[in-house]
Short mmCIF file of C-alpha atoms and ligand atoms in Angstrom, two decimals:
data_model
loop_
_atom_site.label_atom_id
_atom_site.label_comp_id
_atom_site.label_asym_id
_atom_site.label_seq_id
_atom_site.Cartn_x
_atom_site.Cartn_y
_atom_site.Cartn_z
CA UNK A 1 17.47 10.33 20.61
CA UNK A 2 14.94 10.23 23.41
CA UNK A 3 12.66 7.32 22.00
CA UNK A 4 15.25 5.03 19.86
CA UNK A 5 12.84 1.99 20.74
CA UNK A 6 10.16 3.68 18.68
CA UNK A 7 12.20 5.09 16.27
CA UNK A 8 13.67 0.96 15.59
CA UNK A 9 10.35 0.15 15.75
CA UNK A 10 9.22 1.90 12.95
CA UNK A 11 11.74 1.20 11.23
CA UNK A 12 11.02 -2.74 11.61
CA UNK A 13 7.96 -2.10 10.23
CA UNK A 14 8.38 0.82 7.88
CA UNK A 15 11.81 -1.52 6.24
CA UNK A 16 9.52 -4.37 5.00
CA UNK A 17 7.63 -2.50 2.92
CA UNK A 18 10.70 -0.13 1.42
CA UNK A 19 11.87 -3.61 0.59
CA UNK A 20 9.31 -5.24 -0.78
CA UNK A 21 8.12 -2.28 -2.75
CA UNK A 22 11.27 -1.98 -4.41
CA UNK A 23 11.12 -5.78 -5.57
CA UNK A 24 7.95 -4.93 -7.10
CA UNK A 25 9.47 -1.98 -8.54
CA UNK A 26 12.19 -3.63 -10.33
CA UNK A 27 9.22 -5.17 -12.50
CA UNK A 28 8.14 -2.22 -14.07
CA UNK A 29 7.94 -2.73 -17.92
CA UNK A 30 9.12 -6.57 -17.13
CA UNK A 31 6.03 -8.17 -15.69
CA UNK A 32 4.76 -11.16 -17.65
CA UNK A 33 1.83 -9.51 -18.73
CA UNK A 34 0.48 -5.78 -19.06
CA UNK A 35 -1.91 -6.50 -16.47
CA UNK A 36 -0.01 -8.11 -13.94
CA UNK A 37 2.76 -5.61 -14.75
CA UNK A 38 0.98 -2.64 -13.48
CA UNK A 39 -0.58 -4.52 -10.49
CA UNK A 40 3.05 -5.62 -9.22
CA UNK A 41 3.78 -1.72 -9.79
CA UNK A 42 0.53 -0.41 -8.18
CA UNK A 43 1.27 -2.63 -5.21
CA UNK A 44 4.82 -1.31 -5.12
CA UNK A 45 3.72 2.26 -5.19
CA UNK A 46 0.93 1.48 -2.19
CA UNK A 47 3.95 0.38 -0.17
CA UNK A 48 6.25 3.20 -0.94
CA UNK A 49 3.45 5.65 -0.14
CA UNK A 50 2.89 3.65 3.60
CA UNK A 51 6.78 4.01 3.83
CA UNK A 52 6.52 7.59 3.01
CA UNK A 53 4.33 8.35 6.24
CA UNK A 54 6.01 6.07 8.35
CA UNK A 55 9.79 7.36 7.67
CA UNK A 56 8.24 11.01 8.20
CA UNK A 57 7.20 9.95 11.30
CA UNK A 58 10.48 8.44 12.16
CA UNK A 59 12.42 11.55 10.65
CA UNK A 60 10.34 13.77 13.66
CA UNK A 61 10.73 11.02 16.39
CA UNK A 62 14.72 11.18 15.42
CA UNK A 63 14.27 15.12 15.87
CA UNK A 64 17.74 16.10 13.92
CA UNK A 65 18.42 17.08 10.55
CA UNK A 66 17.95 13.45 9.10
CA UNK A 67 14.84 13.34 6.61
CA UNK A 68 12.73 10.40 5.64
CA UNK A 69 14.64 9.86 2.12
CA UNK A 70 18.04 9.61 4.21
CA UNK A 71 16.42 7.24 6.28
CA UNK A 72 15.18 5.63 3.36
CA UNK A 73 18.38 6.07 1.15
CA UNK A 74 21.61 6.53 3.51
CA UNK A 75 21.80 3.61 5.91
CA UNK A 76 24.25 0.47 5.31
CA UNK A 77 22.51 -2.92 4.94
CA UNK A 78 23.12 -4.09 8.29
CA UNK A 79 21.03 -0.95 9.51
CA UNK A 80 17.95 -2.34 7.41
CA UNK A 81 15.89 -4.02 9.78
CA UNK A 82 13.30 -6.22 7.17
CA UNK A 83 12.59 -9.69 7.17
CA UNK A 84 14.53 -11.80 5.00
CA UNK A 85 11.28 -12.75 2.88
CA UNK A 86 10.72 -9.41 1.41
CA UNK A 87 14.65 -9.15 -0.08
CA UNK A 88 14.07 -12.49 -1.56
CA UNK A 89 14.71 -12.25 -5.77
CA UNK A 90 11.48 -12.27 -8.42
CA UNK A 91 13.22 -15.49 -9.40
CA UNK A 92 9.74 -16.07 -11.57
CA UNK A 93 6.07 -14.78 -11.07
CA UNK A 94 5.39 -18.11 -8.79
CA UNK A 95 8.00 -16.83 -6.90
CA UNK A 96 6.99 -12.84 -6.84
CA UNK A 97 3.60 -13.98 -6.07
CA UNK A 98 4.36 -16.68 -3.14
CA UNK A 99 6.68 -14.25 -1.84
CA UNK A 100 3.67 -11.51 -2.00
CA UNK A 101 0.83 -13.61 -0.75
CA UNK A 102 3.48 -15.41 2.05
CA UNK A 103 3.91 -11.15 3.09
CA UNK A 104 0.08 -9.95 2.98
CA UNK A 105 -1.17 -12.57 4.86
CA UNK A 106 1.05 -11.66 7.82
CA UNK A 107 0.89 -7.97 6.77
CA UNK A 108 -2.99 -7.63 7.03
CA UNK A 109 -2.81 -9.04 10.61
CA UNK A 110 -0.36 -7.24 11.53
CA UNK A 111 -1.74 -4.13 10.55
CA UNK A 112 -4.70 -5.46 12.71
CA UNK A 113 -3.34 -5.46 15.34
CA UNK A 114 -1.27 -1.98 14.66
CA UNK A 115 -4.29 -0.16 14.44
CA UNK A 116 -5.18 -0.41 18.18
CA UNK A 117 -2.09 0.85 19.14
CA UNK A 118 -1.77 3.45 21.73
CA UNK A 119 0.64 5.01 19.57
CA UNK A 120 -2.29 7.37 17.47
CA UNK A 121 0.16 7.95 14.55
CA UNK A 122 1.21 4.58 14.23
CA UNK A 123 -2.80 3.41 14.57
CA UNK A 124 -3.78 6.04 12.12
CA UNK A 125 -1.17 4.49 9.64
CA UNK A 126 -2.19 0.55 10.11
CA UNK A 127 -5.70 2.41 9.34
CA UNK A 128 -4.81 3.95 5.78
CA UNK A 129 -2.54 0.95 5.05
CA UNK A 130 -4.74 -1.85 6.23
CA UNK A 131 -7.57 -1.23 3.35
CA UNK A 132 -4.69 -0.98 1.05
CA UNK A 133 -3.46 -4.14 1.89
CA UNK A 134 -6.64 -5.69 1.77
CA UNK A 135 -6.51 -5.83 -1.47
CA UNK A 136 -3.03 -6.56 -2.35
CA UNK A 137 -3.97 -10.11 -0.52
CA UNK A 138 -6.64 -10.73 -2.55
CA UNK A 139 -4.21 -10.42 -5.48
CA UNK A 140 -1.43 -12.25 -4.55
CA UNK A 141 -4.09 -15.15 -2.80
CA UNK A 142 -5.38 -15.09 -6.23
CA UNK A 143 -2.59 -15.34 -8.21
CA UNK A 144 -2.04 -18.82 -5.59
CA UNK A 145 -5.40 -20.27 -6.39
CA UNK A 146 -4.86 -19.63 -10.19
CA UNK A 147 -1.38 -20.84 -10.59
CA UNK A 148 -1.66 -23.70 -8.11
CA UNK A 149 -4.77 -24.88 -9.85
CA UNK A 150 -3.85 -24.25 -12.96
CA UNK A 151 -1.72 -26.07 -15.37
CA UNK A 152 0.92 -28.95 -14.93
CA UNK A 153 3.56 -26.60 -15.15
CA UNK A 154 1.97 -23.50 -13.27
CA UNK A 155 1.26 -25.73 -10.08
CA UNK A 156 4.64 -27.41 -10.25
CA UNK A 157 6.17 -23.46 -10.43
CA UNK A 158 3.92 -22.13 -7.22
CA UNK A 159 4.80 -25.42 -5.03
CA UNK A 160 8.53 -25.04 -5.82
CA UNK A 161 8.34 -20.89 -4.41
CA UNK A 162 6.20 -21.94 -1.80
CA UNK A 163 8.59 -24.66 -0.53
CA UNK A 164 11.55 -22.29 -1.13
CA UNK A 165 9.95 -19.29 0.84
CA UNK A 166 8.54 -21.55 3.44
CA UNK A 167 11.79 -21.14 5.12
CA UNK A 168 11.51 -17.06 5.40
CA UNK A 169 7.99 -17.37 7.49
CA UNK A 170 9.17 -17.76 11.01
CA UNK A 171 11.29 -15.03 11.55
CA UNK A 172 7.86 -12.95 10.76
CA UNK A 173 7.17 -13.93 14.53
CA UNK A 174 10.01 -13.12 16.23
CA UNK A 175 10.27 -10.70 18.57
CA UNK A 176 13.31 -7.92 18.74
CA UNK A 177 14.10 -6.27 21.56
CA UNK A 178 12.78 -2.72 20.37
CA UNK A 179 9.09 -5.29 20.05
CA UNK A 180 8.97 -6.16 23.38
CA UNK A 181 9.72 -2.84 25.00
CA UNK A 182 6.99 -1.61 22.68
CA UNK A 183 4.78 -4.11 23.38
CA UNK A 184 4.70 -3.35 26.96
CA UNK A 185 3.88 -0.09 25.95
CA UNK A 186 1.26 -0.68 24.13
CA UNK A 187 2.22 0.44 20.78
CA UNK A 188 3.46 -2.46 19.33
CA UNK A 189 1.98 -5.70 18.15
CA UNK A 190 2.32 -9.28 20.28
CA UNK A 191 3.46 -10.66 16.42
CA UNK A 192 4.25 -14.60 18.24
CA UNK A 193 0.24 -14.08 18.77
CA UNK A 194 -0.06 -13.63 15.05
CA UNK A 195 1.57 -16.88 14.21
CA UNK A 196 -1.21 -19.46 14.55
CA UNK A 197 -3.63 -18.06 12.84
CA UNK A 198 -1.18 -17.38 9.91
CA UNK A 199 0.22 -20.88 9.31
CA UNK A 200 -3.83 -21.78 9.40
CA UNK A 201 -5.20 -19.16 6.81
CA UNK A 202 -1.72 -19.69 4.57
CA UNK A 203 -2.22 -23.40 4.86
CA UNK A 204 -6.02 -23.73 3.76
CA UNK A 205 -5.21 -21.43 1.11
CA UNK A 206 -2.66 -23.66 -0.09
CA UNK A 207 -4.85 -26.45 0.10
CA UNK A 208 -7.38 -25.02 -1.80
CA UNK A 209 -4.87 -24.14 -4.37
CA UNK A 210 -4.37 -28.27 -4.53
CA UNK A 211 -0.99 -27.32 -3.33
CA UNK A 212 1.29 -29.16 -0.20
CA UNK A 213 1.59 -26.96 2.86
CA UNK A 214 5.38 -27.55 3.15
CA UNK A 215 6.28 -29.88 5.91
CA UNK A 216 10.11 -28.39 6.71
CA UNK A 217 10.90 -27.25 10.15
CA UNK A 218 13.91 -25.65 9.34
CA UNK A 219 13.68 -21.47 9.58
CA UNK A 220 15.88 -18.93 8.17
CA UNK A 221 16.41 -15.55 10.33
CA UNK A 222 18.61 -12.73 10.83
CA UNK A 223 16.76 -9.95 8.99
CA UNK A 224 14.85 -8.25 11.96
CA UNK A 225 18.86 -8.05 13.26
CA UNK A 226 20.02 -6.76 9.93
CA UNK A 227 22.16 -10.15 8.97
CA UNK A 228 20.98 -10.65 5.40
CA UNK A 229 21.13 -12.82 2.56
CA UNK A 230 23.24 -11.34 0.33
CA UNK A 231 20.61 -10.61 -2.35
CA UNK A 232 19.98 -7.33 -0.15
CA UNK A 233 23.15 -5.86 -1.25
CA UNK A 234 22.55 -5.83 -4.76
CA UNK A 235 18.75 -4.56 -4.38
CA UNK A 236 20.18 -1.71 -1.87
CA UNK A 237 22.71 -0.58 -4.97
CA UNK A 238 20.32 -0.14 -7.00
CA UNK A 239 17.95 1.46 -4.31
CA UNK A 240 20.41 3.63 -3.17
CA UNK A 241 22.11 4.36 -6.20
CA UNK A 242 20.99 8.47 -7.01
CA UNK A 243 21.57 9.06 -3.77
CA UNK A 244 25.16 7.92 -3.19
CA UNK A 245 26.18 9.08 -6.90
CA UNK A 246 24.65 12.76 -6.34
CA UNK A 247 24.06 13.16 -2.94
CA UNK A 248 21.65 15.48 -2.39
CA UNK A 249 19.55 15.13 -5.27
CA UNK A 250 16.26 15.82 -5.54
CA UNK A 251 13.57 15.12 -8.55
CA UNK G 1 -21.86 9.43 3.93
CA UNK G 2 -19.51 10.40 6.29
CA UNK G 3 -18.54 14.07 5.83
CA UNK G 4 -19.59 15.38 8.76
CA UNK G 5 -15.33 15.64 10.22
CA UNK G 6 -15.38 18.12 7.58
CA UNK G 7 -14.79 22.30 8.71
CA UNK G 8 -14.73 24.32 5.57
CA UNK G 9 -15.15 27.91 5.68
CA UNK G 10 -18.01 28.46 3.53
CA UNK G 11 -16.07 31.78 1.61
CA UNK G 12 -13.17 29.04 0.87
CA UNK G 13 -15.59 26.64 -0.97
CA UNK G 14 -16.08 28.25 -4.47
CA UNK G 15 -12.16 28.92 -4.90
CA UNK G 16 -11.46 25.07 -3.74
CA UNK G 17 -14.05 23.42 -6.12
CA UNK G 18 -12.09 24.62 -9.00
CA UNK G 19 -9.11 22.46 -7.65
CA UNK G 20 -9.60 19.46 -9.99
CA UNK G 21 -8.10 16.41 -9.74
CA UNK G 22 -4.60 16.08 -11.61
CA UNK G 23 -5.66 12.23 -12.53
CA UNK G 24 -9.19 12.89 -12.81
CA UNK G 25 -9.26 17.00 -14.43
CA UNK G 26 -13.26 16.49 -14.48
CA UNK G 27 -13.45 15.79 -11.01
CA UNK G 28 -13.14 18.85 -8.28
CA UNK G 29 -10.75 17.82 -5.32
CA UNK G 30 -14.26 18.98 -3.32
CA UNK G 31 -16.45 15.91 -4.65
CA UNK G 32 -13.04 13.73 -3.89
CA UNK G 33 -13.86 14.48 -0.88
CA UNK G 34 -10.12 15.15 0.04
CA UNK G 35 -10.31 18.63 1.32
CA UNK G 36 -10.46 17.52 5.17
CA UNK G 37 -10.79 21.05 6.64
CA UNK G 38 -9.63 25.01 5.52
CA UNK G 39 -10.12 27.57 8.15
CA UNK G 40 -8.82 31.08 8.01
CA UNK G 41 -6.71 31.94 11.19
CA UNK G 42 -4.47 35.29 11.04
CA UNK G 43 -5.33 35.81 7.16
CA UNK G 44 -3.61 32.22 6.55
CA UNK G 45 -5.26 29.43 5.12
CA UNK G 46 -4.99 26.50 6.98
CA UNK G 47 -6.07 23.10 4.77
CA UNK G 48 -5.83 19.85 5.89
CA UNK G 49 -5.90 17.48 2.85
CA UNK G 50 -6.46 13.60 3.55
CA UNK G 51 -4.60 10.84 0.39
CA UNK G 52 -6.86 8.62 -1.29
CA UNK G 53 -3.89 5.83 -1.24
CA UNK G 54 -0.85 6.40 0.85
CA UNK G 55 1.17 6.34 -2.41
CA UNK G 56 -1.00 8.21 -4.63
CA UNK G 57 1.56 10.53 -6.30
CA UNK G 58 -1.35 13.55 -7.01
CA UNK G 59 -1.16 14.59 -3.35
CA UNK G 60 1.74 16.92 -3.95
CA UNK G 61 0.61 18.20 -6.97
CA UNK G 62 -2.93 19.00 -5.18
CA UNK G 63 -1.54 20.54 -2.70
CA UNK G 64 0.38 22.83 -4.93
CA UNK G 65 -2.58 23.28 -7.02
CA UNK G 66 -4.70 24.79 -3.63
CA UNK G 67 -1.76 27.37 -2.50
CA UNK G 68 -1.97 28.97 -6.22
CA UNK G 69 -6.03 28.58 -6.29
CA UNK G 70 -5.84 30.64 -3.06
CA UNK G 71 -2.69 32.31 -3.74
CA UNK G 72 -4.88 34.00 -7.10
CA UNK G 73 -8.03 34.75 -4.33
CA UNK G 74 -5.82 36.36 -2.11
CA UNK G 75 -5.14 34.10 0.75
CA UNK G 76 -1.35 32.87 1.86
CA UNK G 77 -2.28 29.25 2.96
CA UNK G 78 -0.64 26.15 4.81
CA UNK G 79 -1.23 22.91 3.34
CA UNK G 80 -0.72 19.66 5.49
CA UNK G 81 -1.67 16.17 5.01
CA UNK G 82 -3.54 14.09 7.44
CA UNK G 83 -4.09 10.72 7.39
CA UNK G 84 -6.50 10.03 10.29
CA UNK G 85 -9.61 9.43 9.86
CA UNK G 86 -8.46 8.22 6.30
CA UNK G 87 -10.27 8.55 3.57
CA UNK G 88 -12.98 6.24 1.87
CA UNK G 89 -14.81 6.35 -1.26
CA UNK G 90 -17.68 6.78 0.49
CA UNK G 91 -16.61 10.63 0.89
CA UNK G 92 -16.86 10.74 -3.15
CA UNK G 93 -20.20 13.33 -3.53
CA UNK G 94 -22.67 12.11 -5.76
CA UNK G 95 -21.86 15.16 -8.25
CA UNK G 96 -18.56 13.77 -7.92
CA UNK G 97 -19.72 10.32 -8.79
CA UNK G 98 -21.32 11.41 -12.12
CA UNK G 99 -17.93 13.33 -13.42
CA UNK G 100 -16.39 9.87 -12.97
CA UNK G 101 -19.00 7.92 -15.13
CA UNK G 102 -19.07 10.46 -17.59
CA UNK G 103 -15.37 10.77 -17.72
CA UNK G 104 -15.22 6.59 -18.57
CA UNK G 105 -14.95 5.28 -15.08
CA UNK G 106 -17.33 3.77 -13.09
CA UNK G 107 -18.12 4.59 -9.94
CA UNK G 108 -17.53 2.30 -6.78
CA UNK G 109 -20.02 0.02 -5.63
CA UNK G 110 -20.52 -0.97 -2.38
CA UNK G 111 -17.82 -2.92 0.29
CA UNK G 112 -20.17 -6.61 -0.50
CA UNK G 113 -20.75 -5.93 -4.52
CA UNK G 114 -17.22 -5.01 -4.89
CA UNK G 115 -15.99 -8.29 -3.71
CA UNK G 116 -18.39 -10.02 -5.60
CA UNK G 117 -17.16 -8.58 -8.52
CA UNK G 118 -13.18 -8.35 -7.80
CA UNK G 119 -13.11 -11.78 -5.91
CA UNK G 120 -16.37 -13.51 -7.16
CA UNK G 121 -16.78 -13.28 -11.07
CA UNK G 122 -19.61 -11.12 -10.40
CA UNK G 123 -21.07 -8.96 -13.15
CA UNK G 124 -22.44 -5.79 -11.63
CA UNK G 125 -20.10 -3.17 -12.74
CA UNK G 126 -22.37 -0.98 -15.20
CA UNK G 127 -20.08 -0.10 -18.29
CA UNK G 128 -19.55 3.26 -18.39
CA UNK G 129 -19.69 3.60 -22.60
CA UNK G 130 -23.71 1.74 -22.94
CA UNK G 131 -24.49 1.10 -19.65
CA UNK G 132 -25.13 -2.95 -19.85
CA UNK G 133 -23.76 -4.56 -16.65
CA UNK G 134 -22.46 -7.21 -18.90
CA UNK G 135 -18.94 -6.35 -18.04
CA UNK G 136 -15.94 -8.66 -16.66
CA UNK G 137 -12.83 -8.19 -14.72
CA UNK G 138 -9.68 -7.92 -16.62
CA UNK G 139 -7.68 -6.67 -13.61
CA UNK G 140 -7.72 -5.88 -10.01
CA UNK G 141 -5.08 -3.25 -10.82
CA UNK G 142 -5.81 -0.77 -13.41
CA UNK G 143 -4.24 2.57 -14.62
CA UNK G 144 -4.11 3.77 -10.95
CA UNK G 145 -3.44 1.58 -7.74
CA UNK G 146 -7.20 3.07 -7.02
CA UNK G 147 -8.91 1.29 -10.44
CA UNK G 148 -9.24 -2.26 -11.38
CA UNK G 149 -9.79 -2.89 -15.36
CA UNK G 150 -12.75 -4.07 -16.64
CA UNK G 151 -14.24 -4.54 -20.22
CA UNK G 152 -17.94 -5.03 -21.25
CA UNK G 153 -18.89 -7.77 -23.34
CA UNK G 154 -21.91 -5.93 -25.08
CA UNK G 155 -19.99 -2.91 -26.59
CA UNK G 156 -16.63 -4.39 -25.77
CA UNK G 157 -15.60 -1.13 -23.97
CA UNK G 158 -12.29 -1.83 -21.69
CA UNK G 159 -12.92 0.71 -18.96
CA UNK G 160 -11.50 1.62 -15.37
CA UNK G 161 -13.62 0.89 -12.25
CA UNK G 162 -13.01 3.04 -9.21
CA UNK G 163 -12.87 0.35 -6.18
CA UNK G 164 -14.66 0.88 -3.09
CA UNK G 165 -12.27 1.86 -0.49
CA UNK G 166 -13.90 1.49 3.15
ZN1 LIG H 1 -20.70 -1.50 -22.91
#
């Protein structure tokens, strides 16, 4: 392939959102209410549609016969390149909803950023997604301020998935190899620049919410690498399932 | 209103406005303001359709729906999607506008009153059943990822309210 950085470098980005969207997915006709049901869903189908165009995009960087579903369906975990905060389970909504809000605050600025790339794909993308996204954060910040705020039991739920996550939000900022040579380029985004301003909007959300900005120093990682926890597995059967059963198929 | 990226043969424009919206069958993919540009070159059409949401799952079936429009007229066509410069609701023509109100869903306000009512509590969504601006959020999310639900508290209407996408 004559431009594998890209190529990973979609992927990083592109994997995220495959990931997350099929977390979201997995609450369809489960959420706690209608309402919030359909949200979860609508987000998950916004994702899946940015996937869509960056896999395609991939798929014609790659320039063989692979297309953007057996990018999206064929690989083995260690080939998915997400963050481990996107794989983590919908334990409960606090947790669906921390996990979401932890996501679109780094997603939004990140997509910020993406949009000035000199990459004009890859900026017209962060373009399309970015007023997406938009409002998926005003969802999930939402969700914060109501549960946080809310009842006894509610606030107690949201500071236990925020303290649990907390330890997934580093590895947002770290840099992979594939980042730095595309950095240099100027297609891809600084994200240790990103980090600042995150833990500062995150944080005075939280504290708004009457929540504790979780004081732990200690940071999972391994996802950008493809060393995950091993929930992945069990959301990649399922993901991958149709495929692997009856390859080939199509709807 | 931004329309001015658009290049649409003028012959192509009657057989195109009776494209309708899969989601939406009152509402011509033309007021959507989706249809980007269609020139003829070599007696193919060539249309360039932009998404309303990257995930919105009527942009195959609109595409489909343009090749047999033109197919019927007489015209072989090619059909891609573009994202760039992506599409806003600001593109929605004000003929399009009224097929959404009178259909049951209101049409976007603007990028500040659309916070104030998503974010804010605001109540300046005009129901689309008796027209009292009485109405509340229910959800930010409604049937489609483009909606959020509201409800008036006059008639007690639940209706869909297109979002303003800028
Ligand atoms: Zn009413």
């Amino acid at each position: 392939m004559k431009n594998e950085n890209l190529y990973n470098y979609i992927l990083g980005i592109a994997d995220n959102s495959l990931i997350l969207g099929q977390r979201l997915g997995e609450l369809t006709g489960h959420g706690p209410s209608l309402e919030t049901d359909i949200a979860c869903t609508n987000i998950s189908l916004d994702l899946f549609g940015q996937v869509r165009s960056y896999f395609q995009y991939a798929a014609k960087i790659a320039g063989d016969e692979r297309t953007e579903d057996d990018i999206a369906m064929l690989r083995k975990e260690r080939e998915y390149k997400n963050v481990l905060l996107v794989e983590q389970p919908n334990t409960n909504f606090a947790y669906t909803l921390g996990r979401q809000f932890l996501f679109d605050v780094y997603h939004l600025a990140f997509l910020k950023e993406l949009q000035k790339s000199a990459d004009l794909t890859l900026s017209a993308i962060a373009n399309k997604c970015i007023k997406e996204v938009s409002y998926h954060e005003r969802f999930s910040s939402d969700w914060v301020k109501r549960l946080g705020d809310g009842t006894e039991e509610s606030r107690a739920k949201m500071q236990e998935a925020i303290n649990d996550l907390w330890t997934y939000t580093d590895e947002l900022f770290h840099q992979t190899e594939a980042d730095k040579t595309m950095v240099a380029e100027g297609i891809g985004v600084d994200v240790t620049k990103l980090k600042e301003a995150y833990y500062k909007n995150v944080s005075d959300l939280l504290l708004e919410s009457t929540l504790e900005v979780p004081e732990s120093k200690y940071f999972q990682k391994g996802g950008k690498q493809g060393i995950h926890t091993e929930h992945l597995g069990y959301l990649l059967s399922d993901l991958q399932y149709m495929q692997r059963t009856y390859p080939n198929m199509e709807w | 209103m931004t329309t001015t990226e658009q290049n649409i043969d003028q012959i192509l424009i009657p057989i195109l406005e009776k494209v309708s919206d899969p989601e939406i069958p009152v509402l011509s993919i033309m007021d959507m303001g989706v249809v980007r540009s269609a020139v003829i070159e070599n007696n193919i059409v060539k249309v360039e359709i932009t998404p309303t949401y990257s995930g919105c799952p009527a942009m195959d079936v609109i595409g489909d729906d343009i090749k047999v429009a033109l197919k019927k007229a007489g015209y072989e066509s090619k059909i891609d999607l573009i994202l760039h410069p992506a599409w806003t609701t600001d593109w929605i023509t004000p003929r399009g506008r009224k097929a959404l109100e009178d259909y049951g869903i209101a049409a976007p306000l603007n990028a500040e009153a659309d916070k104030d009512v998503l974010l804010n509590g605001k109540r300046l969504v005009k129901c689309t059943n008796c027209g009292s601006t009485n109405t509340r959020l229910v959800s930010q999310f409604g049937s489609t990822a483009c909606k959020a639900q509201f409800q008036c508290d006059d008639c007690q209407e639940p209706f869909d309210y297109f979002k303003c996408l800028k």
